[in-house]
Short mmCIF file of C-alpha atoms in Angstrom, two decimals:
data_model
loop_
_atom_site.label_atom_id
_atom_site.label_comp_id
_atom_site.label_asym_id
_atom_site.label_seq_id
_atom_site.Cartn_x
_atom_site.Cartn_y
_atom_site.Cartn_z
CA MET A 1371 90.43 93.57 49.44
CA LYS A 1372 87.42 96.02 50.50
CA ARG A 1373 85.42 92.87 51.37
CA PHE A 1374 87.96 91.16 53.49
CA MET A 1375 88.09 94.50 55.35
CA LYS A 1376 84.54 93.90 56.86
CA PHE A 1377 83.26 92.28 59.66
CA GLN A 1378 79.71 90.97 61.14
CA GLY A 1379 78.86 92.76 64.38
CA PHE A 1380 75.79 93.53 66.95
CA VAL A 1381 74.32 96.98 66.21
CA ARG A 1382 74.10 98.56 69.56
CA LYS A 1383 72.87 102.49 70.73
CA LEU A 1384 76.45 103.05 71.37
CA GLY A 1385 79.01 101.63 69.22
CA VAL A 1386 79.14 97.85 67.48
CA GLY A 1387 79.61 94.91 69.22
CA VAL A 1388 81.29 91.85 68.31
CA ARG A 1389 79.93 89.84 70.76
CA ASN A 1390 76.44 89.31 72.21
CA HIS A 1391 77.12 88.60 76.17
CA VAL A 1392 74.76 89.01 78.97
CA ALA A 1393 77.14 90.11 81.73
CA VAL A 1394 76.85 89.62 85.51
CA PHE A 1395 78.46 92.47 87.26
CA CYS A 1396 79.08 92.54 91.36
CA THR A 1397 78.74 96.07 92.39
CA VAL A 1398 81.27 95.25 95.15
CA GLY A 1399 83.60 92.42 95.79
CA CYS A 1400 81.62 90.94 98.63
CA SER A 1401 78.56 89.75 96.51
CA ALA A 1402 81.18 88.44 94.26
CA TYR A 1403 80.13 85.07 95.08
CA VAL A 1404 76.84 85.33 94.15
CA ALA A 1405 77.36 86.77 90.85
CA ARG A 1406 78.94 83.98 90.20
CA LYS A 1407 77.02 81.00 91.26
CA ILE A 1408 74.30 83.09 89.12
CA VAL A 1409 76.45 82.43 85.91
CA GLU A 1410 77.02 78.95 86.87
CA THR A 1411 73.41 78.30 86.79
CA ASN A 1412 73.74 79.56 83.16
CA PRO A 1413 77.28 79.63 81.84
CA ARG A 1414 76.19 81.24 78.84
CA ALA A 1415 76.30 84.43 80.46
CA ARG A 1416 79.60 85.85 81.47
CA ALA A 1417 80.37 86.86 85.20
CA VAL A 1418 82.39 89.81 85.75
CA ILE A 1419 84.19 90.09 88.67
CA HIS A 1420 86.04 92.59 90.90
CA HIS A 1421 86.93 93.69 94.38
CA GLN A 1422 86.27 97.26 94.62
CA GLY A 1423 82.86 99.11 95.46
CA CYS A 1424 82.86 100.13 98.96
CA CYS A 1425 84.92 101.76 101.58
CA HIS A 1426 86.92 104.56 99.16
CA VAL A 1427 86.90 107.92 99.52
CA PRO A 1428 83.83 109.43 98.16
CA PRO A 1429 85.10 110.96 95.11
CA GLU A 1430 86.72 107.35 94.22
CA ILE A 1431 83.15 105.62 95.06
CA ALA A 1432 81.62 107.78 92.16
CA TYR A 1433 84.59 106.70 90.15
CA VAL A 1434 83.83 103.03 90.54
CA GLU A 1435 80.28 103.45 89.65
CA LYS A 1436 81.87 105.51 86.55
CA ILE A 1437 84.07 102.61 85.77
CA LEU A 1438 80.75 99.84 86.03
CA ILE A 1439 78.54 102.07 84.03
CA ASN A 1440 81.05 102.13 80.98
CA LEU A 1441 81.91 98.66 81.58
CA ALA A 1442 78.45 97.48 81.08
CA LEU A 1443 78.06 100.10 78.26
CA ASN A 1444 80.95 98.12 76.27
CA PRO A 1445 78.83 97.17 72.96
CA ASN A 1446 80.12 93.93 73.51
CA ILE A 1447 77.39 93.44 76.27
CA HIS A 1448 73.78 93.05 75.25
CA SER A 1449 72.00 93.48 78.82
CA ALA A 1450 73.73 93.55 82.46
CA LEU A 1451 72.47 92.10 85.68
CA PHE A 1452 74.22 94.06 88.68
CA VAL A 1453 74.77 91.84 92.11
CA SER A 1454 74.90 94.17 94.79
CA LEU A 1455 75.39 93.27 98.30
CA GLY A 1456 73.18 95.97 99.67
CA CYS A 1457 75.02 98.19 101.91
CA GLU A 1458 77.93 98.71 99.94
CA GLY A 1459 79.38 102.33 99.01
CA VAL A 1460 78.69 101.89 94.85
CA SER A 1461 74.69 102.70 94.50
CA ALA A 1462 73.47 99.70 92.05
CA GLU A 1463 70.56 101.73 91.14
CA LYS A 1464 72.79 104.41 90.08
CA VAL A 1465 74.94 102.27 87.75
CA ALA A 1466 71.89 100.37 86.48
CA ASP A 1467 69.54 103.48 85.92
CA ALA A 1468 72.78 104.98 83.58
CA VAL A 1469 72.96 101.76 81.98
CA SER A 1470 69.17 101.42 81.33
CA ARG A 1471 69.19 104.39 78.97
CA TYR A 1472 71.09 102.47 76.22
CA LYS A 1473 70.38 98.47 77.55
CA GLU A 1474 68.27 96.48 79.65
CA ALA A 1475 69.89 96.54 83.28
CA GLU A 1476 68.60 94.90 86.52
CA VAL A 1477 69.68 94.78 90.05
CA VAL A 1478 69.51 91.95 92.57
CA ARG A 1479 70.32 92.55 96.48
CA VAL A 1480 71.83 89.80 98.51
CA LEU A 1481 70.84 91.18 101.79
CA ASP A 1482 67.32 91.83 100.28
CA ASP A 1483 66.61 88.02 99.23
CA GLY A 1484 69.63 86.30 101.13
CA THR A 1485 72.06 84.01 99.03
CA SER A 1486 70.12 81.47 97.78
CA GLY A 1487 67.02 84.23 97.10
CA ALA A 1488 69.42 85.96 95.25
CA ILE A 1489 71.01 83.32 93.09
CA SER A 1490 67.72 81.72 92.03
CA ARG A 1491 66.35 85.50 91.34
CA GLY A 1492 69.13 86.46 89.56
CA SER A 1493 68.93 82.93 87.44
CA ARG A 1494 65.69 83.83 86.15
CA ILE A 1495 66.50 87.19 85.30
CA ILE A 1496 69.46 86.46 82.79
CA GLU A 1497 67.50 83.22 81.53
CA ALA A 1498 65.20 86.17 80.08
CA MET A 1499 68.19 88.21 79.00
CA LEU A 1500 69.73 85.35 77.01
CA ARG A 1501 66.51 84.81 75.14
CA GLU A 1502 66.23 88.32 74.38
CA ALA A 1503 69.80 88.69 73.36
CA GLU A 1504 69.06 86.10 70.84
CA ARG A 1505 66.70 87.60 68.94
CA VAL A 1506 69.62 90.05 67.87
CA LYS A 1507 71.17 88.96 64.82
CA ARG A 1508 74.89 89.99 63.25
CA GLU A 1509 75.13 92.69 60.52
CA GLU A 1510 77.88 93.86 58.14
CA PHE A 1511 80.00 96.80 59.15
CA GLU A 1512 82.82 98.62 57.82
CA LEU A 1513 86.27 98.71 59.24
CA SER A 1514 85.64 102.09 60.73
CA GLU A 1515 83.32 100.66 63.30
CA ILE A 1516 86.43 98.67 64.75
CA LYS A 1517 87.90 100.02 68.34
CA LEU A 1518 90.69 97.98 68.99
CA ALA A 1519 92.73 98.30 72.14
CA ILE A 1520 96.56 97.34 71.93
CA LYS A 1521 98.52 96.04 74.89
CA CYS A 1522 101.71 93.78 75.21
CA GLY A 1523 102.00 91.86 78.61
CA GLY A 1524 105.02 89.07 79.15
CA SER A 1525 107.18 90.93 77.02
CA ASP A 1526 110.72 89.39 76.06
CA PHE A 1527 113.28 90.55 73.65
CA THR A 1528 111.01 89.41 70.54
CA SER A 1529 108.17 91.68 71.73
CA GLY A 1530 109.99 94.95 70.78
CA ILE A 1531 111.39 93.44 67.01
CA ILE A 1532 108.61 91.40 65.84
CA SER A 1533 105.24 91.57 67.67
CA ASN A 1534 105.01 94.83 68.62
CA PRO A 1535 105.67 96.27 65.35
CA VAL A 1536 103.58 94.09 63.61
CA ALA A 1537 100.74 95.36 66.16
CA GLY A 1538 101.76 99.01 64.96
CA LYS A 1539 100.99 98.38 61.27
CA VAL A 1540 97.82 97.06 62.42
CA ALA A 1541 97.44 100.12 64.45
CA ASP A 1542 98.08 102.12 61.38
CA MET A 1543 95.57 100.19 59.04
CA ILE A 1544 92.97 100.77 61.20
CA VAL A 1545 93.08 104.09 62.04
CA GLU A 1546 93.87 104.79 58.19
CA GLY A 1547 90.72 102.79 57.96
CA GLY A 1548 88.91 105.34 59.92
CA GLY A 1549 88.59 102.94 63.37
CA THR A 1550 90.20 103.73 66.76
CA VAL A 1551 93.13 102.23 68.28
CA ILE A 1552 93.53 102.68 72.42
CA PHE A 1553 96.36 101.74 73.84
CA GLY A 1554 97.49 102.74 77.93
CA GLU A 1555 100.40 101.52 80.05
CA THR A 1556 101.35 104.77 81.51
CA THR A 1557 104.28 102.94 83.26
CA GLU A 1558 105.59 101.69 79.54
CA VAL A 1559 105.91 105.19 78.63
CA ILE A 1560 108.27 105.97 81.28
CA GLY A 1561 111.36 106.72 78.78
CA ALA A 1562 109.74 107.11 76.03
CA GLU A 1563 107.23 109.97 76.23
CA HIS A 1564 108.79 112.12 73.60
CA VAL A 1565 108.23 109.60 71.30
CA LEU A 1566 104.32 110.16 71.96
CA ALA A 1567 104.55 113.65 72.69
CA ASP A 1568 106.12 114.39 69.16
CA ARG A 1569 103.35 112.82 67.72
CA ALA A 1570 100.39 114.47 69.87
CA ILE A 1571 98.20 116.48 67.18
CA ASN A 1572 98.53 119.42 69.32
CA GLU A 1573 100.73 120.94 72.47
CA GLU A 1574 97.68 120.39 74.45
CA VAL A 1575 97.92 116.37 73.87
CA ALA A 1576 101.62 116.65 74.07
CA ARG A 1577 101.31 118.11 77.54
CA LYS A 1578 98.68 115.52 78.71
CA VAL A 1579 101.36 112.79 77.90
CA TYR A 1580 104.07 114.69 79.91
CA ARG A 1581 101.53 115.28 83.26
CA VAL A 1582 100.13 111.28 83.17
CA VAL A 1583 103.15 109.82 82.80
CA GLU A 1584 105.19 112.35 85.41
CA GLU A 1585 102.36 111.47 87.69
CA MET A 1586 102.80 107.77 87.29
CA GLU A 1587 106.59 108.31 87.88
CA ARG A 1588 106.14 110.54 91.11
CA ARG A 1589 103.72 107.84 92.69
CA ILE A 1590 106.18 105.32 91.86
CA ILE A 1591 109.18 107.78 93.27
CA ALA A 1592 107.12 108.53 96.41
CA THR A 1593 107.27 104.71 97.36
CA GLY A 1594 111.12 105.01 98.14
CA PHE A 1595 112.09 102.06 95.99
CA ASP A 1596 113.85 101.17 92.36
CA MET A 1597 111.02 99.88 90.87
CA ARG A 1598 113.11 97.36 88.97
CA GLY A 1599 111.48 93.79 89.56
CA GLY A 1600 108.09 95.46 89.93
CA GLN A 1601 108.49 96.74 86.39
CA PRO A 1602 110.30 95.43 84.55
CA THR A 1603 108.68 92.10 86.10
CA PRO A 1604 111.06 89.26 86.73
CA GLY A 1605 109.91 87.41 83.51
CA ASN A 1606 110.72 90.77 81.40
CA ILE A 1607 114.11 90.71 83.40
CA ARG A 1608 114.79 86.46 82.25
CA GLY A 1609 113.46 87.40 78.78
CA GLY A 1610 116.42 90.00 78.42
CA ILE A 1611 114.94 93.25 79.15
CA THR A 1612 117.10 95.60 81.89
CA THR A 1613 115.45 98.52 82.67
CA ILE A 1614 111.71 100.15 82.39
CA GLU A 1615 113.22 102.55 79.59
CA GLU A 1616 113.78 99.86 77.40
CA LYS A 1617 110.92 98.05 78.12
CA SER A 1618 108.97 101.36 77.19
CA VAL A 1619 110.89 101.99 73.99
CA GLY A 1620 110.57 98.67 72.91
CA ALA A 1621 106.69 98.55 73.72
CA ILE A 1622 105.89 102.08 71.80
CA CYS A 1623 106.03 100.80 68.63
CA LYS A 1624 102.70 98.96 68.94
CA VAL A 1625 100.86 101.96 68.76
CA GLY A 1626 102.08 102.58 64.88
CA SER A 1627 102.55 106.06 63.27
CA THR A 1628 99.52 107.53 63.11
CA LYS A 1629 99.04 111.16 65.00
CA LEU A 1630 97.98 110.61 68.89
CA VAL A 1631 94.72 111.94 69.09
CA ASP A 1632 94.04 112.54 72.65
CA VAL A 1633 94.82 111.23 76.15
CA VAL A 1634 91.98 109.76 78.11
CA GLU A 1635 91.38 109.07 81.52
CA TYR A 1636 91.31 105.39 82.80
CA GLY A 1637 87.83 103.60 81.80
CA GLU A 1638 86.41 106.79 80.24
CA LEU A 1639 84.47 106.15 77.21
CA VAL A 1640 86.08 106.80 74.00
CA LYS A 1641 84.46 109.07 71.55
CA GLN A 1642 86.90 110.23 69.50
CA ARG A 1643 88.00 107.97 66.55
CA GLY A 1644 91.80 107.78 65.76
CA LEU A 1645 94.76 106.84 68.33
CA ILE A 1646 93.99 107.29 71.76
CA PHE A 1647 96.14 107.00 74.72
CA MET A 1648 94.38 106.01 78.25
CA ASP A 1649 96.11 106.79 81.24
CA SER A 1650 96.52 103.20 82.91
CA PRO A 1651 98.87 100.81 84.66
CA GLY A 1652 100.57 97.98 82.59
CA ARG A 1653 98.92 95.24 85.08
CA GLU A 1654 96.44 92.74 83.06
CA PRO A 1655 93.31 92.99 85.08
CA GLU A 1656 93.38 96.67 85.21
CA VAL A 1657 94.20 97.50 81.87
CA LEU A 1658 91.95 95.33 80.12
CA THR A 1659 88.98 96.64 82.37
CA GLY A 1660 90.07 100.13 81.35
CA PHE A 1661 89.96 99.00 77.88
CA ALA A 1662 86.81 97.62 77.80
CA ALA A 1663 85.19 100.43 79.77
CA GLY A 1664 86.60 102.75 77.13
CA GLY A 1665 84.60 100.81 74.73
CA ALA A 1666 86.79 98.55 73.11
CA GLN A 1667 85.56 95.48 71.63
CA ILE A 1668 88.64 93.99 71.16
CA THR A 1669 92.29 93.95 72.75
CA LEU A 1670 95.25 92.98 70.54
CA PHE A 1671 97.88 91.55 72.99
CA THR A 1672 101.48 91.13 72.23
CA THR A 1673 103.50 88.63 74.21
CA GLY A 1674 107.04 86.89 73.86
CA LEU A 1675 106.28 84.98 77.02
CA GLY A 1676 102.89 83.80 75.78
CA VAL A 1677 100.65 84.69 78.44
CA PRO A 1678 96.94 83.32 78.80
CA GLN A 1679 94.66 86.17 79.93
CA GLY A 1680 91.39 86.86 78.49
CA TYR A 1681 88.46 88.80 79.59
CA PRO A 1682 85.12 87.71 79.99
CA VAL A 1683 83.45 90.37 77.72
CA MET A 1684 85.91 91.28 75.32
CA PRO A 1685 87.99 88.96 73.39
CA VAL A 1686 91.73 89.24 73.57
CA VAL A 1687 93.97 88.18 70.87
CA LYS A 1688 97.20 86.67 71.53
CA VAL A 1689 100.44 87.30 69.16
CA SER A 1690 103.88 86.09 69.46
CA GLY A 1691 106.89 86.63 67.70
CA ASN A 1692 108.93 84.03 69.96
CA PRO A 1693 109.08 80.72 68.06
CA GLU A 1694 109.95 78.76 70.95
CA THR A 1695 106.49 80.19 72.81
CA CYS A 1696 104.47 79.85 69.76
CA LYS A 1697 105.29 75.71 69.60
CA ARG A 1698 104.76 75.30 73.23
CA LEU A 1699 102.16 77.67 74.26
CA HIS A 1700 100.14 77.34 71.00
CA GLU A 1701 97.15 76.91 73.23
CA HIS A 1702 97.87 80.68 74.10
CA ILE A 1703 98.83 82.06 70.78
CA ASP A 1704 96.13 83.27 68.13
CA VAL A 1705 98.69 84.44 65.40
CA ASP A 1706 102.34 83.12 65.29
CA LEU A 1707 104.78 85.32 64.60
CA SER A 1708 107.69 82.89 63.95
CA LYS A 1709 107.98 83.23 60.19
CA VAL A 1710 108.82 87.18 61.03
CA PHE A 1711 111.45 85.95 63.58
CA TYR A 1712 113.09 83.58 61.30
CA GLY A 1713 113.11 86.58 58.24
CA GLU A 1714 110.57 84.41 56.18
CA GLU A 1715 107.90 86.54 56.55
CA SER A 1716 107.89 90.57 56.57
CA ILE A 1717 106.14 93.00 58.93
CA ASP A 1718 103.89 94.16 56.58
CA VAL A 1719 102.33 90.82 55.53
CA ALA A 1720 102.16 89.53 59.03
CA ALA A 1721 100.42 92.68 60.00
CA ARG A 1722 97.81 91.90 57.36
CA ARG A 1723 97.33 88.20 58.85
CA VAL A 1724 96.64 89.64 62.33
CA LEU A 1725 94.43 92.37 61.17
CA ASN A 1726 92.48 89.20 59.13
CA GLU A 1727 92.41 87.62 62.56
CA ILE A 1728 91.04 90.42 64.20
CA LEU A 1729 88.20 90.79 61.76
CA GLU A 1730 87.26 87.11 62.04
CA VAL A 1731 87.15 87.23 65.44
CA ALA A 1732 84.98 90.19 65.72
CA SER A 1733 82.42 88.28 63.39
CA GLY A 1734 82.35 85.29 65.79
CA LYS A 1735 85.68 83.12 65.55
CA PRO A 1736 86.72 82.45 69.20
CA THR A 1737 89.74 83.58 70.52
CA LYS A 1738 92.03 80.62 72.20
CA ALA A 1739 91.57 82.54 75.59
CA GLU A 1740 87.68 82.31 74.88
CA LEU A 1741 88.14 78.55 74.14
CA LEU A 1742 89.96 77.95 77.32
CA GLY A 1743 87.61 79.87 79.28
CA TYR A 1744 90.48 81.94 80.74
CA ASP A 1745 88.51 85.10 81.48
CA GLU A 1746 88.79 86.24 85.24
CA THR A 1747 91.66 88.80 84.65
CA VAL A 1748 89.43 91.41 85.86
CA GLU A 1749 89.76 94.28 88.16
CA ILE A 1750 88.98 98.16 88.52
CA TYR A 1751 92.19 100.27 89.12
CA VAL A 1752 91.78 102.52 92.16
CA LYS A 1753 94.48 105.11 93.00
CA GLY A 1754 93.25 105.97 96.42
CA PRO A 1755 93.35 104.38 100.08
CA VAL A 1756 90.84 101.33 100.81
CA ILE A 1757 89.78 102.68 104.39
CA MET B 410 124.98 85.91 62.64
CA SER B 411 124.18 85.13 66.11
CA ALA B 412 123.43 88.73 67.61
CA MET B 413 121.89 91.80 65.82
CA VAL B 414 122.04 95.19 66.18
CA ILE B 415 118.73 97.31 65.86
CA ASP B 416 119.72 100.80 65.57
CA GLU B 417 122.84 101.98 64.18
CA ARG B 418 123.08 104.11 67.19
CA ASP B 419 123.35 101.48 69.35
CA ASN B 420 126.32 100.23 71.65
CA VAL B 421 124.77 96.82 72.34
CA ALA B 422 123.92 93.77 70.17
CA VAL B 423 121.02 91.35 71.25
CA ALA B 424 121.80 87.66 70.98
CA LEU B 425 119.83 85.38 68.57
CA SER B 426 120.86 82.16 69.97
CA ASN B 427 122.38 81.31 73.57
CA ILE B 428 126.15 82.32 73.42
CA LYS B 429 128.57 80.82 75.52
CA ARG B 430 131.91 82.63 76.79
CA GLY B 431 134.75 82.37 73.87
CA ASP B 432 132.34 82.28 71.08
CA LYS B 433 133.12 83.98 68.14
CA ILE B 434 130.13 86.07 67.54
CA LEU B 435 128.84 87.16 64.07
CA VAL B 436 126.68 90.79 64.69
CA GLY B 437 125.02 92.12 62.06
CA ILE B 438 124.41 95.99 61.87
CA GLY B 439 122.29 96.52 59.02
CA GLU B 440 123.76 95.20 55.79
CA LYS B 441 127.10 95.20 57.66
CA PHE B 442 128.71 92.54 60.01
CA MET B 443 131.62 92.72 62.36
CA ASP B 444 132.95 89.72 64.51
CA ILE B 445 133.43 89.99 68.67
CA VAL B 446 134.32 87.24 71.03
CA ALA B 447 132.18 86.39 73.66
CA LYS B 448 133.39 87.37 77.28
CA SER B 449 130.64 85.96 79.02
CA ASP B 450 127.62 83.34 78.70
CA ILE B 451 124.59 85.37 76.85
CA PRO B 452 121.26 84.32 77.01
CA LEU B 453 119.04 84.38 73.94
CA GLY B 454 117.28 87.90 73.64
CA HIS B 455 120.08 89.34 76.28
CA LYS B 456 122.33 92.13 75.29
CA MET B 457 125.88 92.17 74.71
CA ALA B 458 128.12 95.31 74.45
CA ILE B 459 129.55 95.77 71.11
CA VAL B 460 131.92 98.67 72.22
CA ARG B 461 133.24 99.43 75.51
CA ILE B 462 130.67 101.46 77.97
CA PRO B 463 132.50 103.55 80.44
CA LYS B 464 130.99 103.40 84.08
CA GLY B 465 128.46 106.14 84.04
CA GLY B 466 128.28 105.75 80.34
CA GLU B 467 124.79 105.37 78.40
CA VAL B 468 123.36 102.00 77.44
CA VAL B 469 121.83 102.85 73.82
CA LYS B 470 119.55 100.37 72.35
CA TYR B 471 116.36 101.14 69.73
CA GLY B 472 118.53 104.32 69.21
CA ALA B 473 117.46 105.27 72.70
CA VAL B 474 119.09 105.63 76.04
CA ILE B 475 117.78 102.66 78.02
CA GLY B 476 120.26 102.80 81.21
CA ARG B 477 123.47 103.71 82.39
CA ALA B 478 126.62 101.43 83.30
CA MET B 479 127.36 100.86 86.51
CA VAL B 480 131.06 99.26 86.33
CA ASP B 481 133.01 99.41 83.03
CA ILE B 482 131.64 97.29 80.27
CA GLU B 483 134.10 95.52 77.63
CA PRO B 484 133.19 94.84 74.26
CA GLY B 485 131.76 90.98 74.20
CA GLU B 486 130.34 91.46 77.74
CA HIS B 487 126.46 90.40 79.01
CA VAL B 488 124.68 93.96 79.64
CA HIS B 489 121.91 93.40 82.02
CA ILE B 490 120.76 93.92 85.64
CA HIS B 491 124.04 93.37 87.22
CA ASN B 492 126.17 96.06 85.30
CA VAL B 493 123.25 98.53 84.07
CA GLU B 494 120.89 100.66 86.20
CA SER B 495 117.39 102.33 85.28
CA LEU B 496 117.56 106.38 85.37
CA ARG B 497 113.68 106.32 85.79
CA GLY B 498 111.25 105.21 88.58
CA ARG B 499 114.09 105.74 91.20
CA GLY B 500 112.56 105.66 94.48
CA ASP B 501 115.57 104.50 96.09
CA LEU B 502 117.58 107.46 94.58
CA ALA B 503 115.30 110.38 95.79
CA LYS B 504 115.32 108.32 99.42
CA ARG B 505 119.33 108.92 99.33
CA VAL B 506 118.89 112.39 98.33
CA LYS B 507 116.88 113.08 101.35
#
């Protein structure tokens, strides 16, 4: 059992990586084309493409810089290249400087070298980085070094009774083993905030839970609309989920039963161990980016409908308790929980199977999304106006 | 068993197969069972009322309030967006109050 609870990862100055990626970031949406083209010259690198970075109010520019820095510091990334347009609000230098204290980070600028010049210069830089990355070898680590994010997406009626309870047991095993579990999706705490607040380690954390949920609900109410159709989504509604409260109560069991240690801001580097709530929306590109910036090595993703999203620098492990989905969309599902649905396997046994898969993925086994190359689900969550 | 009640405080059950109107449904509640005749078609995974829920009454699933009945709902009826509204994130209600 003890040996089974270990994994083979890459030691970094910050945490332990489960992948050894060279990542190419655009610092602004306008340089995305060049970042993508650079990666095309050497597909072993990973493109991290978002659409923010310019024409925000100044505090939000600083915030996007912070998210880019934290993302690049994710332990799955060996070294990072930032592709700047050259006129954007975000400072590529500032971002690369902050990252270079922990790992190699370079900048290319499209307005300096021209498009083709920036592509060829970027290509030479990542080639050197990939060579350097080859020298780092995997070493053995304990379960306590795992920082797992948990999310549910494409939920249906099986999420609340099968895959989320299984994820909850996995969360408990990791936290009890000394590791960290991060969850987000503030919208899906609406109607279940009392469940989390009751488990907070102190009054202050309980107050934070109510505060972030209230802020999210206030922004929704300010639109003047009923959010149904936005949340729950049309897919959720077809799957039998009627209201956000129903979705929330079904979703919250995925975080297990340990104490809630803290509530952190979106994309904040998570330094504490134990169960952590990251304030974030439920939409996949934004929440996965928040988790990766928080330092999560892997996301455990429960789904009823069988949605396929992965992330370029963080393996996403999909589990489903819907037998029809597992059969029809097996190319999206890493762990089939149909046996739990049919009463042939207990939640506990299934959870051990999922934890085993997570540790195998941590040691290098590719996820279904990695095999498909389904990895463009990236966006930075901004709350302010684009101006 | 073709429907199950998740928490004994619930007033709805979850359909475990595609239920047709008029079907006699065996509903599991923990170790016990009850019979209900379906008053509407209920797709797999959707909810069915197991008791009468009056207009304005709370709909309870997982032992928690998940919304409010917009009309009287009879046992055996499909419970979904046509007869249940959410109590949260309702910008439309806030607008009406203004």
